[in-house]
């Protein structure tokens, strides 16, 4: 993974901090299909691409 690619992907703790939500809220949203698109790495860790988060946030604005 290149440095720019790593910066374009958020870990679950980074995402939760940015959205000011708990980890349990994120996993609840994910279970209900309401979370941004996640990448599952070979080790099972999740990442969220910055562009997918931005797209997801835009849909949240439209729904409000």
PDB file of N, CA and C in Angstrom:
ATOM      1  N   UNK A   1       0.850  -1.171   0.000  1.00  0.00           N
ATOM      2  CA  UNK A   1       0.000   0.000   0.000  1.00  0.00           C
ATOM      3  C   UNK A   1       0.896   1.235   0.000  1.00  0.00           C
ATOM      4  N   UNK A   2       0.651   2.158  -0.912  1.00  0.00           N
ATOM      5  CA  UNK A   2       1.459   3.367  -0.974  1.00  0.00           C
ATOM      6  C   UNK A   2       1.014   4.338   0.103  1.00  0.00           C
ATOM      7  N   UNK A   3       1.865   5.322   0.373  1.00  0.00           N
ATOM      8  CA  UNK A   3       1.550   6.301   1.419  1.00  0.00           C
ATOM      9  C   UNK A   3       0.279   7.071   1.083  1.00  0.00           C
ATOM     10  N   UNK A   4       0.097   7.453  -0.187  1.00  0.00           N
ATOM     11  CA  UNK A   4      -1.107   8.210  -0.543  1.00  0.00           C
ATOM     12  C   UNK A   4      -2.342   7.346  -0.415  1.00  0.00           C
ATOM     13  N   UNK A   5      -2.244   6.067  -0.747  1.00  0.00           N
ATOM     14  CA  UNK A   5      -3.380   5.164  -0.605  1.00  0.00           C
ATOM     15  C   UNK A   5      -3.746   4.998   0.863  1.00  0.00           C
ATOM     16  N   UNK A   6      -2.736   4.854   1.715  1.00  0.00           N
ATOM     17  CA  UNK A   6      -2.984   4.700   3.144  1.00  0.00           C
ATOM     18  C   UNK A   6      -3.685   5.928   3.699  1.00  0.00           C
ATOM     19  N   UNK A   7      -3.342   7.110   3.227  1.00  0.00           N
ATOM     20  CA  UNK A   7      -3.985   8.339   3.710  1.00  0.00           C
ATOM     21  C   UNK A   7      -5.419   8.453   3.213  1.00  0.00           C
ATOM     22  N   UNK A   8      -5.719   7.811   2.104  1.00  0.00           N
ATOM     23  CA  UNK A   8      -7.057   7.868   1.522  1.00  0.00           C
ATOM     24  C   UNK A   8      -8.008   6.866   2.154  1.00  0.00           C
ATOM     25  N   UNK A   9      -7.491   6.044   3.069  1.00  0.00           N
ATOM     26  CA  UNK A   9      -8.318   5.038   3.717  1.00  0.00           C
ATOM     27  C   UNK A   9      -8.322   5.267   5.224  1.00  0.00           C
ATOM     28  N   UNK A  10      -9.504   5.220   5.811  1.00  0.00           N
ATOM     29  CA  UNK A  10      -9.652   5.422   7.250  1.00  0.00           C
ATOM     30  C   UNK A  10      -9.848   4.093   7.953  1.00  0.00           C
ATOM     31  N   UNK A  11      -9.251   3.969   9.117  1.00  0.00           N
ATOM     32  CA  UNK A  11      -9.513   2.815   9.973  1.00  0.00           C
ATOM     33  C   UNK A  11     -10.837   3.066  10.692  1.00  0.00           C
ATOM     34  N   UNK A  12     -11.370   2.047  11.331  1.00  0.00           N
ATOM     35  CA  UNK A  12     -12.617   2.207  12.083  1.00  0.00           C
ATOM     36  C   UNK A  12     -12.454   3.258  13.192  1.00  0.00           C
ATOM     37  N   UNK A  13     -11.373   3.227  13.988  1.00  0.00           N
ATOM     38  CA  UNK A  13     -11.223   4.273  15.010  1.00  0.00           C
ATOM     39  C   UNK A  13     -11.143   5.692  14.420  1.00  0.00           C
ATOM     40  N   UNK A  14     -10.452   5.834  13.286  1.00  0.00           N
ATOM     41  CA  UNK A  14     -10.367   7.153  12.639  1.00  0.00           C
ATOM     42  C   UNK A  14     -11.740   7.610  12.159  1.00  0.00           C
ATOM     43  N   UNK A  15     -12.479   6.704  11.563  1.00  0.00           N
ATOM     44  CA  UNK A  15     -13.821   7.028  11.080  1.00  0.00           C
ATOM     45  C   UNK A  15     -14.721   7.437  12.234  1.00  0.00           C
ATOM     46  N   UNK A  16     -14.695   6.650  13.307  1.00  0.00           N
ATOM     47  CA  UNK A  16     -15.536   6.954  14.468  1.00  0.00           C
ATOM     48  C   UNK A  16     -15.174   8.303  15.078  1.00  0.00           C
ATOM     49  N   UNK A  17     -13.895   8.596  15.131  1.00  0.00           N
ATOM     50  CA  UNK A  17     -13.463   9.884  15.675  1.00  0.00           C
ATOM     51  C   UNK A  17     -13.954  11.028  14.782  1.00  0.00           C
ATOM     52  N   UNK A  18     -13.806  10.862  13.480  1.00  0.00           N
ATOM     53  CA  UNK A  18     -14.230  11.912  12.550  1.00  0.00           C
ATOM     54  C   UNK A  18     -15.733  12.153  12.613  1.00  0.00           C
ATOM     55  N   UNK A  19     -16.512  11.079  12.710  1.00  0.00           N
ATOM     56  CA  UNK A  19     -17.969  11.216  12.738  1.00  0.00           C
ATOM     57  C   UNK A  19     -18.503  11.450  14.153  1.00  0.00           C
ATOM     58  N   UNK A  20     -17.622  11.352  15.141  1.00  0.00           N
ATOM     59  CA  UNK A  20     -17.980  11.520  16.551  1.00  0.00           C
ATOM     60  C   UNK A  20     -19.079  10.529  16.951  1.00  0.00           C
ATOM     61  N   UNK A  21     -18.812   9.263  16.611  1.00  0.00           N
ATOM     62  CA  UNK A  21     -19.723   8.181  16.975  1.00  0.00           C
ATOM     63  C   UNK A  21     -18.921   7.099  17.700  1.00  0.00           C
ATOM     64  N   UNK A  22     -19.625   6.238  18.402  1.00  0.00           N
ATOM     65  CA  UNK A  22     -18.953   5.125  19.069  1.00  0.00           C
ATOM     66  C   UNK A  22     -18.716   4.005  18.063  1.00  0.00           C
ATOM     67  N   UNK A  23     -17.794   3.149  18.408  1.00  0.00           N
ATOM     68  CA  UNK A  23     -17.500   1.984  17.579  1.00  0.00           C
ATOM     69  C   UNK A  23     -18.749   1.097  17.449  1.00  0.00           C
ATOM     70  N   UNK A  24     -19.499   0.960  18.547  1.00  0.00           N
ATOM     71  CA  UNK A  24     -20.708   0.129  18.503  1.00  0.00           C
ATOM     72  C   UNK A  24     -21.751   0.718  17.551  1.00  0.00           C
ATOM     73  N   UNK A  25     -21.843   2.040  17.494  1.00  0.00           N
ATOM     74  CA  UNK A  25     -22.768   2.683  16.552  1.00  0.00           C
ATOM     75  C   UNK A  25     -22.359   2.372  15.126  1.00  0.00           C
ATOM     76  N   UNK A  26     -21.057   2.464  14.844  1.00  0.00           N
ATOM     77  CA  UNK A  26     -20.576   2.140  13.493  1.00  0.00           C
ATOM     78  C   UNK A  26     -20.953   0.712  13.109  1.00  0.00           C
ATOM     79  N   UNK A  27     -20.693  -0.239  14.002  1.00  0.00           N
ATOM     80  CA  UNK A  27     -20.990  -1.638  13.678  1.00  0.00           C
ATOM     81  C   UNK A  27     -22.499  -1.883  13.575  1.00  0.00           C
ATOM     82  N   UNK A  28     -23.280  -1.155  14.335  1.00  0.00           N
ATOM     83  CA  UNK A  28     -24.739  -1.260  14.207  1.00  0.00           C
ATOM     84  C   UNK A  28     -25.176  -0.758  12.834  1.00  0.00           C
ATOM     85  N   UNK A  29     -24.647   0.397  12.423  1.00  0.00           N
ATOM     86  CA  UNK A  29     -24.959   0.931  11.096  1.00  0.00           C
ATOM     87  C   UNK A  29     -24.540  -0.055  10.016  1.00  0.00           C
ATOM     88  N   UNK A  30     -23.362  -0.641  10.181  1.00  0.00           N
ATOM     89  CA  UNK A  30     -22.850  -1.584   9.190  1.00  0.00           C
ATOM     90  C   UNK A  30     -23.769  -2.803   9.094  1.00  0.00           C
ATOM     91  N   UNK A  31     -24.201  -3.309  10.232  1.00  0.00           N
ATOM     92  CA  UNK A  31     -25.090  -4.473  10.258  1.00  0.00           C
ATOM     93  C   UNK A  31     -26.414  -4.169   9.560  1.00  0.00           C
ATOM     94  N   UNK A  32     -26.898  -2.934   9.708  1.00  0.00           N
ATOM     95  CA  UNK A  32     -28.171  -2.530   9.105  1.00  0.00           C
ATOM     96  C   UNK A  32     -28.015  -2.037   7.665  1.00  0.00           C
ATOM     97  N   UNK A  33     -26.771  -2.026   7.147  1.00  0.00           N
ATOM     98  CA  UNK A  33     -26.541  -1.566   5.779  1.00  0.00           C
ATOM     99  C   UNK A  33     -26.572  -0.060   5.641  1.00  0.00           C
ATOM    100  N   UNK A  34     -26.339   0.661   6.724  1.00  0.00           N
ATOM    101  CA  UNK A  34     -26.406   2.127   6.710  1.00  0.00           C
ATOM    102  C   UNK A  34     -25.037   2.800   6.757  1.00  0.00           C
ATOM    103  N   UNK A  35     -23.976   2.024   6.875  1.00  0.00           N
ATOM    104  CA  UNK A  35     -22.620   2.570   6.985  1.00  0.00           C
ATOM    105  C   UNK A  35     -22.037   2.806   5.589  1.00  0.00           C
ATOM    106  N   UNK A  36     -20.982   3.614   5.507  1.00  0.00           N
ATOM    107  CA  UNK A  36     -20.306   3.755   4.215  1.00  0.00           C
ATOM    108  C   UNK A  36     -19.704   2.416   3.775  1.00  0.00           C
ATOM    109  N   UNK A  37     -19.421   2.310   2.502  1.00  0.00           N
ATOM    110  CA  UNK A  37     -18.823   1.104   1.940  1.00  0.00           C
ATOM    111  C   UNK A  37     -17.485   0.842   2.622  1.00  0.00           C
ATOM    112  N   UNK A  38     -17.266  -0.403   3.027  1.00  0.00           N
ATOM    113  CA  UNK A  38     -16.027  -0.781   3.714  1.00  0.00           C
ATOM    114  C   UNK A  38     -15.223  -1.756   2.868  1.00  0.00           C
ATOM    115  N   UNK A  39     -13.917  -1.649   2.994  1.00  0.00           N
ATOM    116  CA  UNK A  39     -13.005  -2.641   2.429  1.00  0.00           C
ATOM    117  C   UNK A  39     -12.644  -3.592   3.548  1.00  0.00           C
ATOM    118  N   UNK A  40     -12.618  -4.868   3.263  1.00  0.00           N
ATOM    119  CA  UNK A  40     -12.171  -5.854   4.238  1.00  0.00           C
ATOM    120  C   UNK A  40     -10.799  -6.331   3.785  1.00  0.00           C
ATOM    121  N   UNK A  41      -9.783  -6.050   4.590  1.00  0.00           N
ATOM    122  CA  UNK A  41      -8.419  -6.455   4.272  1.00  0.00           C
ATOM    123  C   UNK A  41      -8.244  -7.948   4.539  1.00  0.00           C
ATOM    124  N   UNK A  42      -7.213  -8.553   3.964  1.00  0.00           N
ATOM    125  CA  UNK A  42      -6.991  -9.988   4.184  1.00  0.00           C
ATOM    126  C   UNK A  42      -6.907 -10.390   5.662  1.00  0.00           C
ATOM    127  N   UNK A  43      -6.472  -9.471   6.519  1.00  0.00           N
ATOM    128  CA  UNK A  43      -6.384  -9.794   7.948  1.00  0.00           C
ATOM    129  C   UNK A  43      -7.705  -9.557   8.680  1.00  0.00           C
ATOM    130  N   UNK A  44      -8.757  -9.167   7.948  1.00  0.00           N
ATOM    131  CA  UNK A  44     -10.068  -8.946   8.544  1.00  0.00           C
ATOM    132  C   UNK A  44     -10.328  -7.517   8.981  1.00  0.00           C
ATOM    133  N   UNK A  45      -9.302  -6.670   8.948  1.00  0.00           N
ATOM    134  CA  UNK A  45      -9.483  -5.266   9.322  1.00  0.00           C
ATOM    135  C   UNK A  45     -10.333  -4.543   8.285  1.00  0.00           C
ATOM    136  N   UNK A  46     -11.056  -3.557   8.746  1.00  0.00           N
ATOM    137  CA  UNK A  46     -11.895  -2.759   7.850  1.00  0.00           C
ATOM    138  C   UNK A  46     -11.231  -1.422   7.557  1.00  0.00           C
ATOM    139  N   UNK A  47     -11.456  -0.929   6.351  1.00  0.00           N
ATOM    140  CA  UNK A  47     -11.030   0.409   5.962  1.00  0.00           C
ATOM    141  C   UNK A  47     -12.175   1.040   5.189  1.00  0.00           C
ATOM    142  N   UNK A  48     -12.243   2.367   5.251  1.00  0.00           N
ATOM    143  CA  UNK A  48     -13.228   3.124   4.480  1.00  0.00           C
ATOM    144  C   UNK A  48     -12.458   4.128   3.637  1.00  0.00           C
ATOM    145  N   UNK A  49     -12.658   4.052   2.339  1.00  0.00           N
ATOM    146  CA  UNK A  49     -12.008   5.023   1.448  1.00  0.00           C
ATOM    147  C   UNK A  49     -12.601   6.404   1.708  1.00  0.00           C
ATOM    148  N   UNK A  50     -11.761   7.410   1.656  1.00  0.00           N
ATOM    149  CA  UNK A  50     -12.201   8.801   1.852  1.00  0.00           C
ATOM    150  C   UNK A  50     -13.301   9.142   0.857  1.00  0.00           C
ATOM    151  N   UNK A  51     -13.142   8.750  -0.392  1.00  0.00           N
ATOM    152  CA  UNK A  51     -14.159   9.103  -1.405  1.00  0.00           C
ATOM    153  C   UNK A  51     -15.495   8.429  -1.108  1.00  0.00           C
ATOM    154  N   UNK A  52     -15.460   7.200  -0.576  1.00  0.00           N
ATOM    155  CA  UNK A  52     -16.709   6.514  -0.218  1.00  0.00           C
ATOM    156  C   UNK A  52     -17.375   7.192   0.977  1.00  0.00           C
ATOM    157  N   UNK A  53     -16.575   7.658   1.934  1.00  0.00           N
ATOM    158  CA  UNK A  53     -17.132   8.389   3.077  1.00  0.00           C
ATOM    159  C   UNK A  53     -17.765   9.692   2.612  1.00  0.00           C
ATOM    160  N   UNK A  54     -17.072  10.425   1.741  1.00  0.00           N
ATOM    161  CA  UNK A  54     -17.611  11.691   1.239  1.00  0.00           C
ATOM    162  C   UNK A  54     -18.915  11.474   0.477  1.00  0.00           C
ATOM    163  N   UNK A  55     -18.966  10.425  -0.322  1.00  0.00           N
ATOM    164  CA  UNK A  55     -20.187  10.096  -1.082  1.00  0.00           C
ATOM    165  C   UNK A  55     -21.322   9.731  -0.122  1.00  0.00           C
ATOM    166  N   UNK A  56     -21.002   8.942   0.896  1.00  0.00           N
ATOM    167  CA  UNK A  56     -21.982   8.529   1.898  1.00  0.00           C
ATOM    168  C   UNK A  56     -22.537   9.745   2.658  1.00  0.00           C
ATOM    169  N   UNK A  57     -21.636  10.657   3.044  1.00  0.00           N
ATOM    170  CA  UNK A  57     -22.063  11.862   3.753  1.00  0.00           C
ATOM    171  C   UNK A  57     -22.990  12.714   2.888  1.00  0.00           C
ATOM    172  N   UNK A  58     -22.697  12.783   1.596  1.00  0.00           N
ATOM    173  CA  UNK A  58     -23.546  13.546   0.671  1.00  0.00           C
ATOM    174  C   UNK A  58     -24.945  12.946   0.607  1.00  0.00           C
ATOM    175  N   UNK A  59     -25.062  11.619   0.639  1.00  0.00           N
ATOM    176  CA  UNK A  59     -26.391  11.012   0.624  1.00  0.00           C
ATOM    177  C   UNK A  59     -27.127  11.274   1.931  1.00  0.00           C
ATOM    178  N   UNK A  60     -26.383  11.400   3.018  1.00  0.00           N
ATOM    179  CA  UNK A  60     -27.014  11.722   4.303  1.00  0.00           C
ATOM    180  C   UNK A  60     -27.603  13.131   4.272  1.00  0.00           C
ATOM    181  N   UNK A  61     -26.901  14.054   3.620  1.00  0.00           N
ATOM    182  CA  UNK A  61     -27.394  15.434   3.489  1.00  0.00           C
ATOM    183  C   UNK A  61     -28.679  15.464   2.681  1.00  0.00           C
ATOM    184  N   UNK A  62     -28.715  14.687   1.589  1.00  0.00           N
ATOM    185  CA  UNK A  62     -29.882  14.664   0.730  1.00  0.00           C
ATOM    186  C   UNK A  62     -31.107  14.107   1.453  1.00  0.00           C
ATOM    187  N   UNK A  63     -30.869  13.158   2.354  1.00  0.00           N
ATOM    188  CA  UNK A  63     -31.980  12.525   3.056  1.00  0.00           C
ATOM    189  C   UNK A  63     -32.547  13.409   4.168  1.00  0.00           C
ATOM    190  N   UNK A  64     -31.757  14.372   4.620  1.00  0.00           N
ATOM    191  CA  UNK A  64     -32.182  15.209   5.741  1.00  0.00           C
ATOM    192  C   UNK A  64     -33.195  16.259   5.344  1.00  0.00           C
TER     193      UNK A  64
END
